[in-house]
């Protein structure tokens, strides 16, 4: 039995040695991969920093552009408000300058028409002396 114990003990020792070699190999490979990853990260940081700087510059320019656009929109709003106010003032002036005299002229024309109507009515009454009797005869039913 002693031979079998030593055989199994040798197999166990060989398996342990193989496992240790595999673990050492894995650690060496992991160390190399870690070094490559570190180098890759350094390269990426060097490449990304200028991109981040450019992105920040673009964001700053966009903010400046938005500020300018807002200022221009406010100027346009003030301009339109002023223009609307001036158009309203001008229409009031035009109404006062044109419509009011036109109304007065129309009132004068209406007054003249009424005066001529009265004169015409008086002339018609003077021109026909029996016209009152004729009007009553037209109304007679009999």
Coordinates of C-alpha atoms in Angstrom, one line a residue:
X1 CA 0.0 0.0 0.0
X2 CA 2.9 2.2 0.5
X3 CA 3.6 2.2 -3.2
X4 CA 0.1 3.4 -3.9
X5 CA 0.3 6.2 -1.4
X6 CA 3.5 7.4 -2.9
X7 CA 2.0 7.2 -6.3
X8 CA -1.1 9.2 -5.3
X9 CA 1.1 11.6 -3.4
X10 CA 3.2 12.1 -6.6
X11 CA 0.1 12.6 -8.7
X12 CA -1.2 15.2 -6.2
X13 CA 2.2 17.0 -6.2
X14 CA 2.3 17.0 -10.0
X15 CA -1.3 18.3 -10.2
X16 CA -0.5 21.0 -7.7
X17 CA 2.6 22.0 -9.6
X18 CA 0.6 22.2 -12.9
X19 CA -2.1 24.3 -11.2
X20 CA 0.6 26.6 -9.7
X21 CA 2.2 27.0 -13.2
X22 CA -1.2 27.7 -14.7
X23 CA -1.9 30.4 -12.1
X24 CA 1.5 31.9 -12.5
X25 CA 0.9 32.0 -16.3
X26 CA -2.5 33.6 -15.8
X27 CA -0.9 36.2 -13.5
X28 CA 1.7 37.0 -16.1
X29 CA -0.9 37.3 -18.8
X30 CA -3.1 39.5 -16.6
X31 CA -0.1 41.7 -15.8
X32 CA 0.6 42.2 -19.5
X33 CA -3.1 42.9 -20.2
X34 CA -3.2 45.4 -17.3
X35 CA -0.1 47.2 -18.7
X36 CA -1.7 47.3 -22.1
X37 CA -5.0 48.7 -20.7
X38 CA -3.0 51.3 -18.7
X39 CA -1.2 52.4 -21.9
X40 CA -4.5 52.4 -23.9
X41 CA -6.1 54.5 -21.2
X42 CA -3.2 57.0 -21.2
X43 CA -3.5 57.2 -25.0
X44 CA -7.3 57.7 -24.9
X45 CA -7.0 60.4 -22.2
X46 CA -4.4 62.2 -24.4
X47 CA -6.7 61.9 -27.4
X48 CA -10.0 62.7 -25.5
X49 CA -8.7 65.8 -23.7
X50 CA -8.5 67.9 -26.9
X51 CA -11.9 66.7 -27.9
X52 CA -13.3 67.7 -24.5
X53 CA -11.6 71.0 -24.9
X54 CA -13.2 71.5 -28.3
X55 CA -16.6 70.4 -27.0
X56 CA -16.3 73.0 -24.2
X57 CA -15.3 75.6 -26.7
X58 CA -18.3 74.7 -28.9
X59 CA -20.6 74.8 -25.9
X60 CA -19.2 78.3 -25.0
X61 CA -19.7 79.5 -28.6
X62 CA -23.2 78.1 -28.6
X63 CA -24.0 79.9 -25.3
X64 CA -22.6 83.2 -26.7
X65 CA -24.7 82.7 -29.9
X66 CA -27.8 82.0 -27.8
X67 CA -27.2 85.1 -25.7
X68 CA -26.8 87.2 -28.9
X69 CA -29.9 85.7 -30.4
X70 CA -31.9 86.4 -27.3
X71 CA -30.7 90.0 -27.3
X72 CA -31.6 90.4 -31.0
X73 CA -35.1 88.9 -30.3
X74 CA -35.6 91.4 -27.5
X75 CA -34.5 94.2 -29.9
X76 CA -37.0 93.0 -32.5
X77 CA -39.7 92.8 -29.9
X78 CA -39.1 96.4 -28.8
X79 CA -39.0 97.5 -32.4
X80 CA -42.3 95.8 -33.2
X81 CA -43.9 97.2 -30.0
X82 CA -42.7 100.7 -31.0
X83 CA -43.9 100.3 -34.6
X84 CA -47.3 99.1 -33.4
X85 CA -47.6 102.1 -31.1
X86 CA -46.6 104.5 -33.8
X87 CA -49.1 102.9 -36.3
X88 CA -51.9 103.3 -33.7
X89 CA -50.9 106.9 -33.1
X90 CA -50.8 107.6 -36.9
X91 CA -54.3 106.0 -37.4
X92 CA -55.7 108.2 -34.6
X93 CA -54.2 111.3 -36.3
X94 CA -55.5 110.3 -39.7
X95 CA -59.0 109.7 -38.2
X96 CA -58.9 113.1 -36.6
X97 CA -57.5 114.8 -39.8
X98 CA -59.8 113.2 -42.3
X99 CA -62.9 111.5 -40.7
X100 CA -63.8 114.4 -38.4
X101 CA -63.9 117.0 -41.1
X102 CA -65.7 114.5 -43.4
X103 CA -68.4 114.0 -40.7
X104 CA -68.8 117.8 -40.4
X105 CA -69.0 118.1 -44.2
X106 CA -71.7 115.4 -44.3
X107 CA -73.6 117.2 -41.5
X108 CA -73.4 120.4 -43.5
X109 CA -74.7 118.6 -46.7
X110 CA -77.5 117.1 -44.7
X111 CA -78.4 120.5 -43.3
X112 CA -78.4 121.9 -46.8
X113 CA -80.6 119.1 -48.1
X114 CA -83.0 119.7 -45.3
X115 CA -83.1 123.5 -46.0
X116 CA -83.7 122.8 -49.7
X117 CA -86.4 120.4 -48.9
X118 CA -88.1 123.0 -46.7
X119 CA -87.8 125.6 -49.5
X120 CA -89.1 123.1 -52.1
X121 CA -92.0 122.3 -49.8
X122 CA -92.9 126.0 -49.3
X123 CA -92.7 126.6 -53.1
X124 CA -95.0 123.6 -53.7
X125 CA -97.5 125.0 -51.2
X126 CA -97.4 128.5 -52.7
X127 CA -97.6 127.2 -56.3
X128 CA -100.9 125.4 -55.8
X129 CA -103.6 127.4 -53.9
X130 CA -106.2 124.6 -54.0
X131 CA -103.9 121.8 -53.2
X132 CA -105.3 121.4 -49.6
X133 CA -108.8 120.8 -51.1
X134 CA -107.4 118.3 -53.6
X135 CA -105.8 116.4 -50.9
X136 CA -109.0 116.1 -49.0
X137 CA -110.9 115.0 -52.1
X138 CA -108.5 112.2 -52.7
X139 CA -109.3 110.9 -49.2
X140 CA -113.1 111.1 -49.6
X141 CA -114.8 107.8 -49.9
X142 CA -118.4 108.0 -51.0

